[in-house]
Amino acid sequence: MWSLFARSLLRGPLTERAPKPDPDALAELACAVDGAARARLGRSLSIRQVDAGSCNGCELEIHALNNPYYDIERFGFRFVASPRHADVLLVTGPVTHNMAEALVRTWRATPDPKWVIAAGDCACTGGVFAGSYACVGPVANAIPVDLHIKGCPPTPRALLEGLLALLETAAKRPGR
Amino acid sequence: MAELIQALNGYPLVTRHRPWPRVELDEHGWHGLIDRLKTEYWELLALWGERETVHAALRDDGAGTIAVVSLACRDGVFASLSKVRPGAIRMERATRDLFGLTPEGLDDARPWLDHGRWPMRRPLSRDPEPRALDEPAARATDYPFLPVEGEGIHQIPVGPVHAGIIEPGHFRFHANGETVVRLEERLGYVHKGIEKLIEGRPIAEAAKLAARVSGDSTVAHSLAFSRAVEAALGVSAPPRADFLRALMAELERIANHLGDFGAICNDAAFTMIQAWASAMREEILRAAAEAFGHRLMMDCIVPGGVARDLSGAGAAAIQRVVHEIPRRFDRLVAIYDAKPSLLDRTIGTGAIGGHLVHRFAAGGFVGRGAGRSYDARQSPGYPPYGSLEFEVPVLPEGDVNARVWIRIREVRESLRLIGQILERMPDGPVSVLLPAEAGEGAALVEGFRGEIFTWVRLAAGGTVDRCFPRDPSWLQWPLLEAAIEGNIVADFPLCNKSFNCSYSGHDL
Ligand code: SF4
């Protein structure tokens, strides 16, 4: 084990440089955040992930954000266990009828100010499951959504670009 | 002991069902089958419904032969298999919810996938019954969990929203102090209606849905669907496509096993292994993206072959990671194997007996970690595995540690397989055109989690009439309830991770 530690010290971290925030996401968010919220949140955001019916592909890529290559915590993001600790709900899946109430209750349990990100094609549009008797459809049909991140599943890089756009918006001091 | 196919002799065979026979039983024959199942070593691979018909896929444990049996349900009733094959219980409950067919003799009268929230009852039956708009949605508290009695017993409800980045489901623990007396699962939260969505779709669109039954097994589910379609049409993918499919399947297996290995160690509070294992997983996914254009290789296997050929650069990217990883992986494994604090958490924890995995016909690391050796790549087998050398590890203990070791050894075998695949891959086309004919087909393939059984019926004109993809989780979820019994609540995450059943794959 010590040799592994020594090796990783010598070799340096695997972690890569951050991508730029996604400009489309910045534009979508521009209207979503008011000054008071910005001042409160600063540069640290707690994320609560909610699977509202995904195929679990999106979860795999969200998980990947924690691996040493992306190391999402260095940006001030943290995945938290309770919606009560969260600033951001990261929602995946075509919102099944069987999950809709749990999603809404999780959203209600999240204190204001809060953001909702719909991650993945299913969460954005219903994806391949659109029109099913068992699905409510896009997350926006269940709760208000601030940011959409497309992809099936979105790559960790796409997720990171979206999250960084959110951070940038949140951290901007109010203009006045 | 009788051989399965012989025993079914005399009943009408369905023509154009491939590669295994499908036999239409009458009620007498169905009851006779139930009687035989009391003594014969025939495993239940899957049970699924259709309008007014119920089907079951069986495998003869000795001869390895497979057959599908069907019964036209008079008045929507069929005799339950649950008393002789407990794996049938949840599949029959699902069949009742979706098709309105009644399994007679099934003790559990509770709905399973239907939480009382869909706009209709029996959505896949001939006559779905709309739920009245003013009918209040069933409350989560309405579901009657099995009671537990005794002094000091308390309940711990968990989910559907869990604490981590995982899928939703509800776990109801009855505990006495720290000790779990009973765990009961309630699933169905991610039921998306996949079976219904597939009905009537062109094959290519249906393939997209099959690829999203369970994202972590997208390659394996696509393979099972494609092979079932090809069987129904009587065509085979070209040899090069078989090799490319196996390449993807083994990459998927390694990536998932690495992820699980790290996550299990993380749940035992040993984060360093997870950091390294997740880095290796990332390297595999990047190589996959370079070779096939998608990190999870979603939609890369299609009926008829594969969506695109492997370029020289792609092959080189895979070559690089499989060359790089073994050394680093071995170092991690050596750490795992030499840390008493870690082994103390995994050895003896969450043990299941071999009799249970046999009764449920559970496969993958759950089955092979408890002495059941089936691997679909060997039996019934499918190309190109017949021309490759690999071992299927089996361990008897049935605990978390055994499931970890099955994964470790399978990673090594898959790395070895990829070496052989790259070396022996023939040249040639990577797909064939599919005729637009009617037919029925089934396939059994080995995903990272275990055997996936997929059944399809195609209509003339190139559409899918009906498809049932049975994820291995169906047969593994019930065993998790057995594994945790008598363990402490704090060890549940560890047990659960070591099973890593798919919620989506099960809920469909
Ligand atoms: S967007 Fe794709 S990967 Fe994500 S849940 Fe939907 S089907 Fe799965």
XYZ file of C-alpha atoms and ligand atoms in Angstrom:
692
model
C 0.000 0.000 0.000
C 2.807 2.424 0.892
C 4.450 1.865 -2.445
C 1.190 2.822 -4.091
C 1.077 6.019 -2.042
C 4.674 6.810 -2.919
C 4.009 6.170 -6.576
C 0.987 8.443 -6.638
C 2.950 11.186 -4.862
C 5.717 11.011 -7.428
C 3.407 10.738 -10.375
C 1.164 13.612 -9.413
C -2.603 13.584 -9.441
C -4.728 12.187 -12.285
C -7.041 15.136 -11.948
C -7.527 17.130 -15.121
C -7.978 20.825 -15.747
C -11.478 22.135 -15.479
C -13.563 22.658 -18.600
C -15.104 26.068 -19.280
C -18.641 26.594 -18.079
C -21.139 25.787 -20.794
C -22.176 29.105 -22.437
C -25.686 27.839 -23.223
C -26.130 26.894 -19.602
C -24.917 30.346 -18.537
C -27.548 31.908 -20.758
C -30.301 29.632 -19.452
C -29.320 30.429 -15.888
C -28.906 34.178 -16.281
C -32.511 34.825 -15.463
C -32.850 32.153 -12.816
C -30.755 33.484 -9.969
C -31.531 36.560 -7.965
C -28.970 38.602 -6.101
C -29.934 37.514 -2.616
C -29.440 33.886 -3.463
C -26.034 34.592 -4.919
C -24.869 36.345 -1.811
C -26.035 33.479 0.383
C -24.494 30.623 -1.541
C -21.088 31.885 -2.526
C -18.867 29.372 -4.246
C -19.976 26.197 -2.580
C -22.974 24.148 -3.606
C -24.420 20.989 -2.103
C -26.080 18.638 -4.554
C -28.781 16.095 -3.841
C -29.210 13.657 -6.699
C -32.709 12.270 -7.281
C -33.346 9.384 -9.635
C -36.918 9.831 -10.825
C -37.019 6.767 -13.027
C -33.720 6.704 -14.870
C -32.244 3.603 -16.479
C -29.267 4.179 -14.130
C -26.977 5.216 -16.995
C -27.158 8.841 -15.865
C -26.248 7.807 -12.315
C -23.099 6.090 -13.555
C -21.871 9.286 -15.170
C -22.835 11.427 -12.187
C -20.841 8.991 -10.065
C -17.887 9.459 -12.360
C -17.715 13.116 -11.310
C -16.296 11.865 -8.013
C -13.455 9.934 -9.639
C -9.924 11.394 -9.520
C -10.072 12.592 -13.138
C -12.934 15.012 -12.508
C -12.658 15.353 -8.722
C -15.750 17.507 -8.456
C -15.208 18.460 -4.823
C -12.306 20.726 -5.747
C -14.842 23.151 -7.244
C -16.858 23.331 -4.055
C -19.537 20.831 -5.082
C -20.551 18.158 -2.649
C -23.077 15.375 -2.996
C -25.160 15.301 0.165
C -27.414 12.632 1.620
C -30.378 14.777 2.560
C -32.396 17.290 0.566
C -32.409 19.428 3.706
C -28.692 20.018 3.200
C -28.957 20.657 -0.517
C -28.817 23.769 -2.694
C -29.190 21.873 -5.936
C -31.416 18.967 -6.919
C -29.883 17.003 -9.769
C -32.782 15.031 -11.205
C -32.600 12.189 -13.735
C -35.186 10.030 -15.456
C -38.559 10.452 -17.175
C -40.346 10.949 -13.797
C -42.322 7.772 -13.374
C -45.764 8.070 -11.818
C -44.464 5.862 -9.033
C -41.669 8.362 -8.238
C -43.483 11.636 -8.851
C -44.650 12.157 -5.284
C -41.243 11.297 -3.833
C -39.663 13.818 -6.205
C -42.055 16.594 -5.268
C -41.609 15.876 -1.583
C -37.839 15.908 -1.936
C -38.106 19.259 -3.706
C -40.308 20.641 -0.930
C -37.848 19.418 1.674
C -35.031 21.357 0.023
C -34.657 24.820 1.571
C -34.748 27.976 -0.564
C -32.886 29.262 -2.449
C -32.545 26.141 -4.545
C -31.900 25.112 -8.104
C -33.184 22.170 -10.037
C -31.123 20.628 -12.805
C -32.721 18.164 -15.190
C -29.858 15.878 -16.234
C -30.111 13.587 -19.238
C -32.489 13.364 -22.180
C -35.111 11.561 -20.091
C -35.192 14.344 -17.528
C -35.185 17.021 -20.254
C -37.845 15.599 -22.566
C -38.885 12.139 -21.390
C -36.346 10.658 -23.796
C -37.191 7.278 -25.262
C -39.814 6.808 -22.552
C -41.878 9.847 -23.565
C -45.545 9.022 -23.880
C -45.544 5.985 -21.600
C -48.562 5.338 -19.381
C -46.120 5.010 -16.489
C -44.290 8.343 -16.884
C -45.156 11.948 -16.087
C -42.565 13.059 -18.641
C -39.917 15.781 -18.345
C -38.923 16.866 -14.843
C -40.390 20.300 -15.622
C -43.828 18.635 -15.603
C -43.356 17.889 -11.910
C -41.219 20.714 -10.457
C -39.709 23.971 -11.804
C -36.406 23.390 -13.609
C -33.572 25.953 -13.857
C -31.075 24.147 -16.045
C -31.196 21.337 -18.604
C -28.186 19.141 -19.368
C -28.732 16.988 -22.445
C -27.198 13.637 -23.304
C -28.029 9.990 -22.987
C -26.373 9.922 -20.585
C -24.655 13.324 -20.405
C -20.899 12.801 -20.190
C -19.201 13.773 -16.920
C -17.673 16.659 -18.848
C -21.076 17.924 -19.949
C -22.356 17.613 -16.395
C -19.335 19.503 -15.098
C -19.747 22.288 -17.660
C -23.346 22.728 -16.595
C -22.520 22.692 -12.914
C -19.702 25.187 -13.388
C -22.084 27.506 -15.189
C -24.344 27.259 -12.178
C -21.462 28.014 -9.844
C -20.408 30.995 -11.914
C -23.912 32.400 -11.863
C -24.321 31.758 -8.170
C -20.998 33.318 -7.263
C -21.453 36.541 -9.205
C -21.945 39.383 -6.791
C -25.187 41.216 -7.322
C -24.672 44.084 -9.751
C -25.857 46.698 -7.348
C -34.927 -37.714 -13.613
C -36.282 -36.839 -17.013
C -34.879 -34.529 -19.593
C -36.943 -31.397 -20.016
C -37.557 -31.474 -23.755
C -38.456 -35.148 -23.746
C -40.864 -34.589 -20.899
C -42.697 -31.988 -22.981
C -43.086 -34.363 -25.889
C -46.603 -34.763 -27.150
C -47.656 -31.149 -26.722
C -47.963 -28.916 -29.771
C -44.775 -27.138 -30.716
C -44.974 -23.546 -31.882
C -43.427 -23.251 -35.288
C -40.937 -20.453 -35.857
C -39.774 -20.217 -32.275
C -35.998 -20.334 -32.152
C -33.492 -21.474 -31.074
C -35.305 -23.381 -28.313
C -38.707 -25.025 -28.589
C -41.868 -23.377 -27.324
C -44.585 -25.753 -26.281
C -48.263 -24.960 -25.830
C -49.571 -26.733 -22.762
C -53.189 -27.211 -21.843
C -54.322 -26.878 -18.240
C -53.704 -30.530 -17.605
C -50.196 -30.230 -18.980
C -49.525 -27.083 -16.931
C -50.591 -28.813 -13.725
C -48.515 -31.810 -14.705
C -45.529 -29.520 -15.170
C -46.000 -28.090 -11.697
C -46.025 -31.628 -10.339
C -42.859 -32.495 -12.182
C -41.138 -29.342 -10.940
C -41.426 -30.715 -7.398
C -38.834 -33.343 -8.181
C -37.026 -32.336 -11.362
C -33.993 -30.061 -11.487
C -35.549 -27.706 -13.972
C -34.835 -24.064 -13.269
C -37.232 -21.241 -13.864
C -35.417 -18.699 -16.046
C -38.329 -16.320 -16.534
C -42.087 -16.000 -16.333
C -43.978 -13.352 -18.247
C -47.422 -12.529 -19.479
C -49.219 -11.619 -22.595
C -52.834 -10.919 -23.325
C -54.556 -14.069 -22.065
C -51.387 -16.162 -22.133
C -48.641 -16.861 -19.644
C -45.169 -18.070 -20.607
C -42.356 -19.598 -18.603
C -38.809 -20.380 -19.685
C -37.197 -23.409 -18.095
C -33.739 -24.901 -18.186
C -32.786 -28.455 -17.403
C -29.997 -28.143 -14.866
C -28.355 -31.380 -15.937
C -28.679 -31.435 -19.711
C -28.583 -27.635 -20.051
C -31.538 -27.707 -22.463
C -33.978 -24.816 -22.521
C -37.674 -24.691 -23.387
C -40.481 -22.172 -23.220
C -43.879 -23.385 -22.066
C -47.082 -21.432 -22.625
C -50.599 -21.660 -21.329
C -53.678 -19.942 -22.710
C -55.340 -18.667 -19.543
C -59.004 -19.577 -19.514
C -60.904 -16.775 -17.736
C -57.572 -15.054 -17.161
C -56.443 -17.613 -14.589
C -53.343 -19.803 -14.458
C -51.980 -22.088 -11.739
C -49.124 -20.410 -9.898
C -45.599 -21.828 -10.080
C -44.656 -20.018 -6.884
C -44.944 -23.045 -4.602
C -42.404 -25.005 -6.598
C -40.249 -22.146 -7.887
C -40.146 -19.183 -5.481
C -38.447 -17.061 -8.154
C -41.874 -16.972 -9.812
C -43.522 -15.018 -6.995
C -42.601 -11.483 -8.056
C -42.869 -12.236 -11.763
C -46.392 -13.524 -11.204
C -47.304 -10.475 -9.153
C -45.991 -8.300 -11.985
C -47.931 -10.331 -14.550
C -51.094 -9.839 -12.515
C -50.492 -6.061 -12.299
C -49.724 -5.602 -15.984
C -51.973 -8.129 -17.713
C -54.712 -8.784 -15.192
C -53.940 -12.527 -15.253
C -54.578 -14.251 -11.938
C -51.986 -16.677 -10.589
C -54.112 -19.167 -8.712
C -52.457 -20.429 -5.563
C -50.108 -17.473 -5.197
C -50.234 -16.551 -1.520
C -49.135 -12.963 -1.936
C -52.166 -10.939 -2.994
C -50.388 -7.571 -2.891
C -49.691 -5.660 -6.085
C -46.032 -5.359 -7.048
C -45.258 -2.904 -9.853
C -48.636 -1.170 -9.691
C -48.459 1.410 -6.902
C -51.949 2.666 -7.625
C -50.655 5.690 -9.523
C -50.936 4.809 -13.196
C -53.919 6.250 -15.027
C -55.251 2.741 -15.584
C -55.268 -0.776 -14.172
C -53.831 -3.709 -16.159
C -52.133 -1.427 -18.700
C -51.013 -4.295 -20.963
C -54.235 -6.263 -20.981
C -56.799 -6.211 -23.732
C -59.078 -4.013 -21.665
C -57.148 -1.618 -19.425
C -59.508 -0.126 -16.892
C -59.110 3.628 -16.441
C -58.570 4.737 -12.895
C -61.188 7.289 -11.993
C -59.746 10.779 -11.988
C -61.083 11.444 -8.517
C -59.619 8.226 -7.164
C -56.940 9.324 -4.708
C -53.469 8.014 -5.477
C -52.503 5.188 -3.177
C -50.470 6.465 -0.278
C -47.022 5.096 0.301
C -48.203 3.912 3.709
C -50.987 1.770 2.222
C -48.715 -1.133 1.317
C -49.001 -3.816 3.984
C -45.513 -5.050 4.824
C -45.280 -8.498 6.315
C -45.695 -8.227 10.066
C -43.001 -9.150 12.542
C -43.844 -9.793 16.165
C -41.665 -9.885 19.220
C -40.462 -7.785 22.089
C -38.425 -4.717 21.209
C -38.866 -5.058 17.437
C -38.870 -1.748 15.621
C -39.203 -0.734 11.997
C -36.769 1.294 9.915
C -38.225 2.578 6.640
C -35.640 3.502 3.994
C -36.377 5.048 0.633
C -37.554 5.332 -2.076
C -35.081 8.257 -2.178
C -31.811 6.916 -0.799
C -28.820 8.721 0.639
C -26.400 8.190 -2.225
C -26.342 8.493 -5.985
C -28.395 5.345 -6.458
C -31.699 4.198 -7.815
C -34.916 4.431 -5.826
C -36.645 1.627 -3.968
C -38.060 1.081 -0.511
C -36.505 -1.119 2.158
C -38.465 -1.942 5.264
C -36.311 -3.276 8.065
C -37.643 -4.938 11.145
C -34.813 -4.831 13.640
C -34.180 -5.893 17.168
C -31.600 -3.446 18.402
C -28.912 -3.533 15.749
C -29.868 -6.929 14.358
C -32.058 -7.209 11.288
C -34.922 -9.611 11.876
C -36.433 -9.148 8.461
C -35.861 -6.976 5.432
C -38.624 -6.563 2.938
C -38.114 -4.821 -0.375
C -40.712 -2.823 -2.169
C -39.783 -2.107 -5.760
C -41.470 -0.729 -8.854
C -40.641 2.957 -8.343
C -38.789 3.206 -11.646
C -41.350 1.269 -13.692
C -41.285 3.073 -17.031
C -43.606 0.818 -18.986
C -40.893 -0.521 -21.278
C -42.804 -3.647 -22.312
C -45.739 -1.558 -23.498
C -43.515 1.019 -25.205
C -41.863 -1.716 -27.248
C -45.163 -3.113 -28.551
C -45.606 -2.379 -32.226
C -42.331 -0.490 -32.603
C -39.963 -0.982 -35.535
C -37.076 -3.241 -34.489
C -34.531 -0.409 -34.505
C -36.625 1.700 -32.120
C -37.364 -1.250 -29.874
C -33.613 -1.882 -29.699
C -33.138 1.610 -28.238
C -35.608 0.778 -25.482
C -33.987 -2.584 -24.815
C -30.647 -0.783 -24.502
C -32.153 1.307 -21.703
C -33.626 -1.452 -19.572
C -30.650 -1.063 -17.244
C -27.977 1.468 -18.223
C -25.120 -0.349 -16.524
C -25.904 -3.441 -18.636
C -26.747 -1.616 -21.839
C -24.329 -3.738 -23.865
C -25.618 -7.007 -22.441
C -29.283 -6.074 -22.850
C -28.678 -4.938 -26.421
C -26.883 -8.194 -27.080
C -29.724 -10.267 -25.626
C -32.338 -8.340 -27.593
C -30.334 -8.520 -30.810
C -29.675 -12.222 -30.469
C -33.350 -12.887 -29.750
C -34.380 -10.900 -32.848
C -31.786 -12.677 -34.969
C -33.008 -16.042 -33.669
C -36.578 -15.124 -34.531
C -35.541 -14.229 -38.061
C -33.177 -17.156 -38.482
C -30.146 -14.987 -39.243
C -26.769 -14.701 -37.529
C -24.530 -11.706 -37.098
C -21.266 -11.965 -39.061
C -18.257 -13.440 -37.199
C -16.507 -10.100 -36.877
C -19.609 -8.641 -35.244
C -19.617 -11.514 -32.733
C -16.072 -10.615 -31.736
C -16.864 -6.907 -31.472
C -19.922 -7.688 -29.363
C -17.839 -9.827 -27.020
C -15.250 -7.067 -26.824
C -17.900 -4.600 -25.686
C -19.463 -7.091 -23.285
C -16.137 -7.774 -21.594
C -15.319 -4.063 -21.368
C -18.697 -3.504 -19.746
C -18.065 -6.350 -17.314
C -14.669 -4.977 -16.291
C -15.958 -1.415 -15.913
C -18.842 -2.504 -13.686
C -16.799 -4.901 -11.593
C -14.207 -2.181 -11.004
C -16.942 0.217 -9.972
C -18.478 -2.331 -7.608
C -15.150 -3.366 -6.119
C -14.393 0.253 -5.278
C -17.885 0.962 -3.991
C -17.913 -2.092 -1.704
C -14.579 -1.071 -0.188
C -15.892 2.464 0.163
C -18.908 1.194 2.083
C -16.442 -0.480 4.419
C -14.870 2.985 4.862
C -11.791 2.218 2.777
C -11.912 5.030 0.247
C -8.487 4.683 -1.289
C -9.369 1.529 -3.203
C -12.421 3.270 -4.592
C -10.344 6.213 -5.781
C -8.053 3.925 -7.731
C -10.711 1.562 -8.982
C -12.870 4.454 -10.194
C -9.893 5.921 -12.036
C -9.376 2.618 -13.848
C -13.070 2.436 -14.619
C -12.821 5.903 -16.150
C -9.914 4.800 -18.319
C -11.944 1.854 -19.598
C -14.899 4.097 -20.443
C -12.659 6.535 -22.287
C -11.173 3.732 -24.324
C -14.707 2.531 -25.076
C -15.678 6.016 -26.209
C -12.674 6.165 -28.480
C -13.332 2.735 -29.931
C -17.114 2.756 -30.222
C -18.163 6.388 -29.887
C -20.003 6.077 -26.563
C -18.608 5.696 -23.052
C -21.174 3.096 -22.023
C -21.359 1.706 -25.591
C -25.082 2.373 -25.669
C -26.813 1.499 -28.972
C -23.535 0.108 -30.329
C -24.888 -3.438 -30.595
C -27.878 -3.579 -32.932
C -29.968 -6.422 -34.333
C -27.980 -7.791 -37.246
C -24.547 -6.899 -35.923
C -22.874 -3.805 -34.525
C -23.457 -0.153 -35.360
C -19.907 0.564 -36.415
C -16.636 -1.195 -37.008
C -13.606 -0.878 -34.787
C -10.886 1.364 -36.205
C -7.177 0.766 -35.758
C -7.017 3.709 -33.355
C -9.909 2.317 -31.344
C -8.283 -1.086 -31.067
C -5.064 0.579 -29.966
C -6.879 2.541 -27.242
C -8.351 -0.670 -25.845
C -5.043 -2.467 -26.192
C -3.439 0.303 -24.141
C -5.832 0.095 -21.191
C -5.913 -3.674 -20.999
C -2.146 -3.633 -21.018
C -1.977 -0.923 -18.361
C -4.625 -2.079 -15.926
C -3.622 -5.580 -14.758
C -0.538 -4.436 -12.828
C -2.359 -1.639 -11.072
C -5.371 -3.814 -10.414
C -3.219 -6.518 -8.823
C -1.726 -3.970 -6.454
C -5.206 -2.925 -5.333
C -6.269 -6.511 -4.865
C -3.172 -7.158 -2.764
C -4.189 -4.269 -0.523
C -7.728 -5.579 -0.201
C -6.468 -9.024 0.671
C -4.043 -7.809 3.316
C -6.246 -5.434 5.297
C -7.781 -7.188 8.296
C -9.979 -4.161 9.022
C -11.515 -4.472 5.565
C -11.792 -8.261 5.494
C -13.375 -8.161 8.900
C -16.263 -6.298 7.319
C -16.646 -8.538 4.269
C -15.913 -12.086 5.443
C -18.971 -13.849 6.800
C -21.183 -10.811 6.144
C -24.412 -11.174 4.202
C -24.040 -14.895 3.599
C -26.563 -16.850 1.550
C -26.693 -20.603 1.270
C -26.114 -22.506 -1.944
C -29.605 -24.043 -1.701
C -31.142 -20.585 -2.086
C -29.205 -19.586 -5.176
C -30.175 -22.900 -6.728
C -33.848 -22.542 -5.840
C -33.937 -19.075 -7.359
C -31.559 -19.921 -10.215
C -29.599 -16.791 -9.313
C -26.591 -16.154 -11.501
C -23.634 -13.812 -11.745
C -21.526 -13.024 -8.694
C -24.525 -13.785 -6.469
C -24.856 -17.336 -7.784
C -21.198 -18.037 -8.460
C -20.250 -16.621 -5.065
C -22.441 -19.291 -3.475
C -21.507 -22.362 -5.460
C -23.762 -22.159 -8.533
C -21.573 -22.240 -11.591
C -23.829 -21.336 -14.530
C -22.461 -18.841 -17.024
C -24.424 -18.260 -20.231
C -21.196 -17.787 -22.187
C -20.541 -21.484 -21.580
C -24.036 -22.896 -21.369
C -25.874 -22.639 -23.698
C -22.882 -20.686 -25.064
C -22.785 -18.310 -27.993
C -20.101 -17.132 -30.372
C -17.315 -16.214 -30.156
C -16.835 -17.704 -26.682
C -16.554 -21.249 -28.007
C -13.267 -20.282 -29.648
C -11.859 -18.419 -26.639
C -10.307 -19.723 -23.431
C -11.589 -18.470 -20.126
C -12.464 -19.746 -16.693
C -15.649 -19.192 -14.747
C -14.744 -18.704 -11.095
C -16.981 -20.260 -8.447
C -16.710 -19.948 -4.663
C -18.793 -21.691 -2.012
C -18.969 -19.155 0.852
C -21.830 -16.942 -0.322
C -20.693 -13.891 1.677
C -19.724 -10.354 0.651
C -16.083 -11.403 0.398
C -16.952 -14.214 -2.018
C -18.878 -11.795 -4.227
C -15.880 -9.444 -4.173
C -13.543 -12.254 -5.200
C -15.772 -13.453 -8.002
C -15.605 -9.938 -9.390
C -11.833 -9.741 -8.972
C -11.308 -13.010 -10.784
C -13.767 -12.112 -13.508
C -11.948 -8.846 -14.155
C -8.783 -10.861 -14.721
C -10.565 -13.333 -16.990
C -12.182 -10.557 -19.006
C -8.855 -8.805 -19.470
C -7.458 -12.089 -20.752
C -10.469 -12.517 -23.029
C -10.036 -9.066 -24.527
C -6.448 -9.921 -25.387
C -7.643 -13.028 -27.235
C -10.491 -11.176 -28.939
C -8.221 -8.468 -30.319
C -5.751 -11.063 -31.496
C -8.225 -13.427 -33.170
C -10.816 -11.027 -34.546
C -11.558 -11.959 -38.158
C -12.019 -9.383 -40.908
C -15.284 -8.990 -42.709
C -18.625 -7.211 -42.556
C -20.033 -6.170 -39.191
C -23.749 -6.460 -39.870
C -26.344 -8.209 -41.984
C -29.659 -6.947 -43.281
C -32.682 -8.273 -41.465
C -35.630 -9.733 -43.360
C -38.973 -8.191 -42.357
C -40.564 -11.495 -41.361
C -42.599 -12.731 -38.452
C -41.147 -15.103 -35.892
C -40.379 -15.715 -32.258
C -36.977 -15.885 -30.652
C -35.208 -16.003 -27.332
C -31.667 -15.453 -26.140
C -29.662 -15.969 -23.008
C -26.511 -13.888 -22.565
C -24.161 -13.221 -19.699
C -24.178 -9.643 -18.470
C -21.871 -8.466 -15.704
C -24.654 -9.176 -13.206
C -25.628 -12.572 -14.538
C -27.811 -14.123 -17.190
C -30.175 -11.940 -19.178
C -33.032 -13.782 -20.834
C -34.869 -11.918 -23.576
C -37.873 -13.140 -25.506
C -39.380 -11.458 -28.582
C -42.193 -11.967 -31.007
C -41.818 -10.146 -34.307
C -44.625 -9.259 -36.645
C -44.240 -9.388 -40.404
C -43.125 -5.963 -41.596
C -40.261 -5.513 -39.154
C -42.015 -4.527 -35.953
C -41.889 -6.024 -32.491
C -45.155 -7.444 -31.253
C -44.002 -8.269 -27.770
C -40.739 -8.384 -25.870
C -39.834 -9.444 -22.374
C -36.286 -8.685 -21.220
C -35.626 -10.476 -17.930
C -32.816 -8.798 -16.037
C -30.819 -11.043 -13.673
C -31.937 -8.814 -10.805
C -35.359 -10.480 -10.748
C -33.768 -13.599 -9.308
C -31.235 -11.811 -7.079
C -33.309 -9.171 -5.304
C -35.225 -11.774 -3.235
C -31.944 -13.265 -2.043
C -30.762 -9.938 -0.659
C -33.625 -10.199 1.826
C -32.222 -13.548 2.927
C -28.618 -12.354 2.998
C -29.194 -9.537 5.471
C -31.154 -11.579 7.990
C -29.303 -11.760 11.300
C -26.750 -9.167 10.178
C -26.542 -5.709 11.716
C -28.310 -2.778 10.085
C -24.975 -1.013 9.579
C -23.816 -3.804 7.273
C -26.748 -3.391 4.915
C -25.019 -0.951 2.539
C -22.172 -3.415 2.213
C -24.520 -6.334 1.500
C -26.587 -4.274 -0.901
C -23.520 -3.088 -2.822
C -22.166 -6.613 -3.045
C -25.452 -7.656 -4.726
C -25.775 -4.442 -6.745
C -29.132 -5.433 -8.194
C -30.644 -3.209 -10.841
C -33.814 -1.360 -9.888
C -34.514 -0.229 -13.413
C -33.805 -3.654 -14.896
C -36.282 -5.181 -12.507
C -38.986 -2.505 -12.565
C -38.983 -2.194 -16.373
S -31.026 9.935 -20.402
Fe -30.323 7.972 -21.226
S -28.856 7.284 -19.699
Fe -30.083 8.849 -18.707
S -31.746 7.775 -17.734
Fe -32.471 8.355 -19.756
S -32.064 6.583 -21.030
Fe -30.823 6.349 -19.195
